[in-house]
Tab-separated table of C-alpha atoms and ligand atoms in Angstrom:
chain	number	residue	atom	x	y	z
P	1	MET	CA	-94.530	-74.231	130.263
P	2	THR	CA	-95.714	-77.833	129.817
P	3	GLU	CA	-93.455	-80.323	131.576
P	4	PRO	CA	-91.817	-82.895	129.283
P	5	PRO	CA	-93.467	-86.369	129.441
P	6	CYS	CA	-90.293	-87.950	130.868
P	7	ALA	CA	-90.647	-85.731	133.979
P	8	ARG	CA	-93.981	-87.371	134.850
P	9	ALA	CA	-94.475	-90.528	136.908
P	10	PRO	CA	-94.263	-93.719	134.817
P	11	LEU	CA	-97.550	-95.089	133.537
P	12	ILE	CA	-95.890	-98.278	132.329
P	13	GLU	CA	-92.987	-100.015	133.981
P	14	PHE	CA	-91.269	-103.313	133.164
P	15	GLN	CA	-88.921	-104.370	135.963
P	16	GLY	CA	-86.640	-107.358	135.473
P	17	VAL	CA	-89.028	-108.998	133.023
P	18	THR	CA	-87.924	-112.251	131.460
P	19	LYS	CA	-89.849	-113.720	128.558
P	20	ARG	CA	-89.012	-117.070	127.021
P	21	PHE	CA	-90.520	-119.061	124.198
P	22	GLY	CA	-89.374	-122.592	125.044
P	23	THR	CA	-85.594	-122.412	125.197
P	24	LEU	CA	-85.439	-119.039	123.422
P	25	THR	CA	-85.054	-116.106	125.832
P	26	VAL	CA	-86.538	-113.079	124.099
P	27	LEU	CA	-86.449	-110.588	126.992
P	28	ASP	CA	-83.828	-111.057	129.666
P	29	ASP	CA	-84.143	-108.992	132.843
P	30	PHE	CA	-85.851	-106.298	130.786
P	31	ASN	CA	-86.352	-102.829	132.301
P	32	PHE	CA	-88.345	-100.118	130.586
P	33	SER	CA	-90.602	-97.318	131.715
P	34	VAL	CA	-92.896	-94.941	129.872
P	35	ALA	CA	-94.377	-91.741	131.257
P	36	ALA	CA	-98.036	-90.859	130.885
P	37	GLY	CA	-98.513	-89.067	127.585
P	38	GLU	CA	-95.129	-90.088	126.231
P	39	LYS	CA	-94.778	-91.223	122.600
P	40	VAL	CA	-92.078	-93.865	122.285
P	41	ALA	CA	-90.806	-95.476	119.096
P	42	LEU	CA	-89.315	-98.971	119.386
P	43	ILE	CA	-86.846	-99.718	116.628
P	44	GLY	CA	-84.345	-102.499	116.067
P	45	PRO	CA	-83.567	-105.616	114.074
P	46	SER	CA	-86.128	-108.293	113.372
P	47	GLY	CA	-86.483	-110.673	116.310
P	48	SER	CA	-85.087	-108.239	118.904
P	49	GLY	CA	-88.246	-108.400	121.038
P	50	LYS	CA	-90.127	-105.207	120.159
P	51	SER	CA	-93.475	-106.854	119.363
P	52	THR	CA	-93.127	-109.105	122.387
P	53	VAL	CA	-93.055	-106.030	124.632
P	54	LEU	CA	-96.299	-104.784	123.086
P	55	ARG	CA	-97.912	-108.227	123.285
P	56	ILE	CA	-97.044	-108.544	126.989
P	57	LEU	CA	-98.637	-105.146	127.628
P	58	MET	CA	-101.741	-106.256	125.771
P	59	THR	CA	-101.769	-109.443	127.929
P	60	LEU	CA	-101.466	-111.513	124.762
P	61	GLU	CA	-98.275	-113.086	126.119
P	62	PRO	CA	-97.486	-114.226	129.633
P	63	PHE	CA	-93.967	-113.687	130.958
P	64	GLN	CA	-91.936	-115.886	133.268
P	65	GLN	CA	-90.275	-113.487	135.670
P	66	GLY	CA	-90.407	-109.880	136.815
P	67	THR	CA	-92.962	-107.160	137.398
P	68	LEU	CA	-95.126	-105.201	135.030
P	69	THR	CA	-96.777	-102.081	136.435
P	70	LEU	CA	-99.466	-100.299	134.515
P	71	ALA	CA	-101.424	-97.306	135.796
P	72	GLY	CA	-100.374	-98.066	139.350
P	73	THR	CA	-101.265	-101.754	139.392
P	74	SER	CA	-98.423	-104.298	139.469
P	75	TYR	CA	-98.313	-107.835	138.110
P	76	HIS	CA	-95.563	-110.057	139.454
P	77	GLN	CA	-94.285	-113.294	138.024
P	78	THR	CA	-91.852	-115.364	140.024
P	79	GLY	CA	-90.448	-118.132	137.884
P	80	GLY	CA	-92.000	-121.066	136.111
P	81	ALA	CA	-93.207	-121.220	132.533
P	82	GLY	CA	-96.891	-121.145	133.331
P	83	PRO	CA	-99.451	-118.601	132.206
P	84	PHE	CA	-99.810	-115.098	133.626
P	85	LYS	CA	-100.511	-115.644	137.300
P	86	ALA	CA	-102.631	-112.527	137.569
P	87	SER	CA	-106.298	-113.186	138.128
P	88	GLN	CA	-108.803	-112.748	135.300
P	89	ARG	CA	-109.976	-109.573	137.015
P	90	HIS	CA	-106.435	-108.184	137.033
P	91	LEU	CA	-105.978	-109.094	133.384
P	92	ARG	CA	-109.199	-107.343	132.445
P	93	GLU	CA	-108.100	-104.292	134.415
P	94	LEU	CA	-104.712	-104.285	132.661
P	95	ARG	CA	-106.294	-104.724	129.248
P	96	SER	CA	-108.800	-101.942	129.864
P	97	HIS	CA	-106.010	-99.369	129.740
P	98	VAL	CA	-104.452	-100.591	126.522
P	99	GLY	CA	-105.491	-100.645	122.855
P	100	MET	CA	-103.491	-102.214	120.072
P	101	VAL	CA	-103.310	-101.710	116.327
P	102	PHE	CA	-101.833	-104.704	114.530
P	103	GLN	CA	-100.004	-105.005	111.248
P	104	SER	CA	-102.815	-107.135	109.828
P	105	PHE	CA	-105.795	-104.891	110.868
P	106	ASN	CA	-107.726	-107.795	112.508
P	107	LEU	CA	-111.186	-106.369	111.737
P	108	PHE	CA	-114.232	-108.616	112.048
P	109	PRO	CA	-115.002	-109.444	108.389
P	110	HIS	CA	-118.705	-110.177	108.947
P	111	MET	CA	-119.404	-106.822	110.636
P	112	SER	CA	-119.859	-103.424	109.024
P	113	VAL	CA	-117.276	-100.746	109.703
P	114	LEU	CA	-119.618	-99.105	112.211
P	115	ARG	CA	-120.210	-102.355	114.103
P	116	ASN	CA	-116.511	-103.087	114.171
P	117	VAL	CA	-116.034	-99.827	116.061
P	118	LEU	CA	-119.042	-99.911	118.383
P	119	GLU	CA	-119.219	-103.605	119.294
P	120	ALA	CA	-116.622	-103.667	122.076
P	121	PRO	CA	-117.767	-100.428	123.779
P	122	VAL	CA	-121.288	-101.922	123.941
P	123	LYS	CA	-120.288	-105.477	124.894
P	124	VAL	CA	-117.262	-104.811	127.079
P	125	LEU	CA	-117.777	-101.302	128.477
P	126	GLY	CA	-121.560	-101.626	128.615
P	127	LEU	CA	-122.170	-98.307	126.824
P	128	PRO	CA	-125.717	-97.745	125.566
P	129	ARG	CA	-125.773	-98.529	121.829
P	130	ALA	CA	-126.874	-94.997	120.832
P	131	GLU	CA	-123.993	-93.423	122.750
P	132	ALA	CA	-121.500	-95.939	121.361
P	133	GLU	CA	-122.779	-95.252	117.865
P	134	CYS	CA	-122.337	-91.474	118.240
P	135	ARG	CA	-118.814	-91.976	119.475
P	136	ALA	CA	-118.069	-94.492	116.677
P	137	VAL	CA	-119.247	-92.013	114.038
P	138	GLU	CA	-117.102	-89.294	115.633
P	139	LEU	CA	-114.059	-91.542	115.502
P	140	LEU	CA	-114.780	-92.645	111.942
P	141	THR	CA	-115.038	-88.968	111.014
P	142	MET	CA	-111.704	-88.346	112.685
P	143	VAL	CA	-110.032	-91.045	110.557
P	144	GLY	CA	-111.861	-89.775	107.458
P	145	LEU	CA	-114.173	-92.766	106.993
P	146	ALA	CA	-117.645	-91.719	108.190
P	147	ASN	CA	-118.904	-92.234	104.641
P	148	LYS	CA	-117.808	-95.913	104.770
P	149	LYS	CA	-119.597	-96.807	107.985
P	150	ASP	CA	-121.977	-99.257	106.324
P	151	HIS	CA	-119.286	-100.955	104.239
P	152	TYR	CA	-117.660	-104.271	105.148
P	153	PRO	CA	-113.888	-104.598	105.637
P	154	ALA	CA	-113.463	-106.497	102.347
P	155	GLN	CA	-114.856	-103.452	100.513
P	156	LEU	CA	-112.093	-101.196	101.890
P	157	SER	CA	-108.460	-100.672	100.927
P	158	GLY	CA	-105.761	-101.791	103.381
P	159	GLY	CA	-105.168	-98.176	104.429
P	160	GLN	CA	-108.875	-97.678	105.095
P	161	GLN	CA	-109.051	-100.948	107.069
P	162	GLN	CA	-106.135	-99.844	109.198
P	163	ARG	CA	-107.804	-96.493	109.873
P	164	VAL	CA	-110.939	-98.367	111.010
P	165	ALA	CA	-108.716	-100.476	113.270
P	166	ILE	CA	-107.335	-97.276	114.826
P	167	ALA	CA	-110.880	-95.932	115.372
P	168	ARG	CA	-111.859	-99.269	116.922
P	169	ALA	CA	-108.929	-99.200	119.336
P	170	LEU	CA	-109.718	-95.595	120.345
P	171	ALA	CA	-113.381	-96.416	120.931
P	172	MET	CA	-112.339	-98.264	124.097
P	173	ARG	CA	-110.812	-95.030	125.417
P	174	PRO	CA	-107.413	-96.574	126.215
P	175	ARG	CA	-104.755	-94.599	128.042
P	176	VAL	CA	-102.100	-96.449	126.076
P	177	LEU	CA	-102.202	-97.147	122.368
P	178	LEU	CA	-99.806	-99.695	120.898
P	179	PHE	CA	-98.961	-99.824	117.217
P	180	ASP	CA	-97.231	-102.930	115.913
P	181	GLU	CA	-95.834	-102.068	112.494
P	182	PRO	CA	-99.127	-100.512	111.448
P	183	THR	CA	-98.041	-99.821	107.864
P	184	SER	CA	-96.012	-102.932	107.063
P	185	ALA	CA	-98.856	-104.743	105.304
P	186	LEU	CA	-99.811	-101.744	103.159
P	187	ASP	CA	-99.016	-100.880	99.582
P	188	PRO	CA	-96.606	-97.921	99.604
P	189	GLN	CA	-99.228	-95.503	98.266
P	190	LEU	CA	-101.517	-96.273	101.259
P	191	VAL	CA	-98.906	-95.784	103.978
P	192	GLY	CA	-99.243	-91.984	104.081
P	193	GLU	CA	-102.928	-91.940	105.009
P	194	VAL	CA	-102.366	-94.212	108.022
P	195	LEU	CA	-99.272	-92.308	109.153
P	196	GLY	CA	-101.324	-89.121	108.845
P	197	VAL	CA	-103.881	-90.443	111.346
P	198	ILE	CA	-101.170	-91.603	113.754
P	199	ARG	CA	-99.410	-88.259	113.404
P	200	GLY	CA	-102.684	-86.552	114.435
P	201	LEU	CA	-102.962	-88.802	117.510
P	202	ALA	CA	-99.401	-88.017	118.517
P	203	HIS	CA	-100.588	-84.476	119.276
P	204	ALA	CA	-103.045	-85.788	121.900
P	205	HIS	CA	-101.206	-85.006	125.132
P	206	GLU	CA	-103.095	-87.515	127.258
P	207	LEU	CA	-102.529	-90.532	125.040
P	208	THR	CA	-99.458	-92.654	125.705
P	209	MET	CA	-98.197	-94.289	122.526
P	210	LEU	CA	-95.745	-97.099	121.833
P	211	LEU	CA	-94.953	-97.564	118.192
P	212	VAL	CA	-92.982	-100.439	116.693
P	213	THR	CA	-92.037	-99.263	113.245
P	214	HIS	CA	-89.615	-99.668	110.400
P	215	GLU	CA	-90.513	-96.166	109.185
P	216	MET	CA	-87.515	-94.365	110.660
P	217	ARG	CA	-88.411	-90.932	109.385
P	218	PHE	CA	-91.833	-91.275	110.935
P	219	ALA	CA	-90.385	-92.483	114.265
P	220	ARG	CA	-88.186	-89.421	114.296
P	221	GLU	CA	-91.079	-87.128	113.533
P	222	VAL	CA	-93.728	-88.326	116.021
P	223	SER	CA	-91.878	-89.702	119.032
P	224	ASP	CA	-90.547	-88.067	122.187
P	225	ARG	CA	-88.085	-90.932	122.608
P	226	VAL	CA	-86.605	-93.628	120.422
P	227	CYS	CA	-85.522	-96.959	121.940
P	228	PHE	CA	-83.147	-99.151	119.977
P	229	PHE	CA	-83.757	-102.826	120.761
P	230	ASP	CA	-81.044	-105.398	120.324
P	231	GLN	CA	-81.327	-109.017	121.433
P	232	GLY	CA	-84.058	-108.389	123.971
P	233	ARG	CA	-82.501	-105.316	125.545
P	234	ILE	CA	-82.702	-101.614	124.996
P	235	ARG	CA	-79.178	-100.990	123.794
P	236	GLU	CA	-79.602	-97.232	123.407
P	237	GLN	CA	-82.370	-94.692	123.820
P	238	GLY	CA	-82.803	-90.978	123.606
P	239	ASP	CA	-84.590	-88.145	121.949
P	240	PRO	CA	-85.142	-88.731	118.233
P	241	GLU	CA	-82.859	-85.957	117.018
P	242	ARG	CA	-79.907	-87.319	118.977
P	243	MET	CA	-80.653	-90.977	118.238
P	244	PHE	CA	-80.810	-90.458	114.495
P	245	SER	CA	-78.112	-87.823	114.072
P	246	ALA	CA	-75.569	-88.958	116.678
P	247	PRO	CA	-76.140	-92.563	117.856
P	248	GLN	CA	-73.504	-93.540	120.421
P	249	GLU	CA	-73.511	-97.319	120.227
P	250	PRO	CA	-71.864	-99.141	117.309
P	251	ARG	CA	-74.866	-101.527	117.087
P	252	THR	CA	-77.285	-98.586	116.761
P	253	ARG	CA	-75.104	-96.974	114.097
P	254	GLU	CA	-74.881	-100.264	112.194
P	255	PHE	CA	-78.656	-100.763	112.348
P	256	LEU	CA	-79.470	-97.219	111.280
P	257	ALA	CA	-76.985	-97.405	108.429
P	258	SER	CA	-78.789	-100.522	107.186
P	259	VAL	CA	-82.277	-98.953	107.210
P	260	LEU	CA	-81.831	-95.259	106.461
Q	301	ATP	N1	-95.296	-117.325	119.688
Q	301	ATP	C1	-93.981	-117.480	119.535
Q	301	ATP	N2	-93.412	-118.702	119.661
Q	301	ATP	C2	-92.073	-118.854	119.550
Q	301	ATP	N3	-91.206	-117.848	119.298
Q	301	ATP	C3	-91.710	-116.626	119.156
Q	301	ATP	C4	-93.121	-116.375	119.270
Q	301	ATP	N4	-93.321	-115.049	119.085
Q	301	ATP	C5	-92.109	-114.496	118.867
Q	301	ATP	N5	-91.151	-115.440	118.910
Q	301	ATP	C6	-89.697	-115.218	118.741
Q	301	ATP	O1	-89.308	-114.218	119.671
Q	301	ATP	C7	-88.317	-113.380	119.106
Q	301	ATP	C8	-88.748	-111.931	119.251
Q	301	ATP	O2	-89.885	-111.727	118.430
Q	301	ATP	P1	-90.579	-110.302	118.269
Q	301	ATP	O3	-91.725	-110.505	117.360
Q	301	ATP	O4	-90.815	-109.707	119.597
Q	301	ATP	O5	-89.430	-109.488	117.538
Q	301	ATP	P2	-89.490	-108.078	116.821
Q	301	ATP	O6	-88.324	-107.314	117.305
Q	301	ATP	O7	-90.823	-107.489	116.990
Q	301	ATP	O8	-89.259	-108.502	115.309
Q	301	ATP	P3	-89.936	-107.929	113.953
Q	301	ATP	O9	-89.336	-106.560	113.739
Q	301	ATP	O10	-89.484	-108.914	112.921
Q	301	ATP	O11	-91.409	-107.944	114.173
Q	301	ATP	C9	-88.104	-113.856	117.670
Q	301	ATP	O12	-86.975	-114.683	117.632
Q	301	ATP	C10	-89.361	-114.640	117.381
Q	301	ATP	O13	-89.108	-115.651	116.447
């Protein structure tokens, strides 16, 4: 029998993390851990801090206090509002484990689809171009877009651009893949194709996934655990069936009633 992801050692751990933007405290003594291979959906009201958690993991945001541990390496912050105190080498190491798919795709508009996917493996990982190209074509095939490899982002639909963005993130072979509302910018008829690709990835046992989403049915379907965020804290968490059918906290019930 395969052990459940929560029984494994944490791959990601936030311990007492405080994140402020000026006088606004977004995360206050925040604690959160994710096991290797676990798929976690982060849900909650707008402004509750979900994206901030992903952005800290991606090293796009510094934090003021606490410890972030990823793949066995810890990053401490001890007060002050300054930037991440970790060295550039540490930041690169942290970033090397994590890929992120944004709401707004963020493809390079002047590069073909193929170059969008192979550029970072060549430039950052130092892969030989031919090898990176093979891998890029494999990934584009996986997201159903090998036939668009010579197109430019502007020639693709939003759903296709987002699928390229997923292939691009995977090309860096991250252990952790973060999705920040990956379907929010899409026309409703394009949402399904992107969710289909993410659903396929959710079956990859090795990949750890954190998904911020307003698609509650999807969160229920693909995640091992759902975390309800409220004012910078995880107010309630649990397996999706329990969270959606029998939430315990009044705030969770209120939120779910407003979105379901
Ligand atoms: N760069 C920034 N400068 C100032 N405030 C910010 C910045 N980024 C986020 N915030 C604030 O931090 C709070 C948390 O934002 P965050 O994006 O993490 O929330 P969220 O739960 O992901 O919301 P949503 O579901 O709307 O994306 C919000 O009040 C937001 O306005």
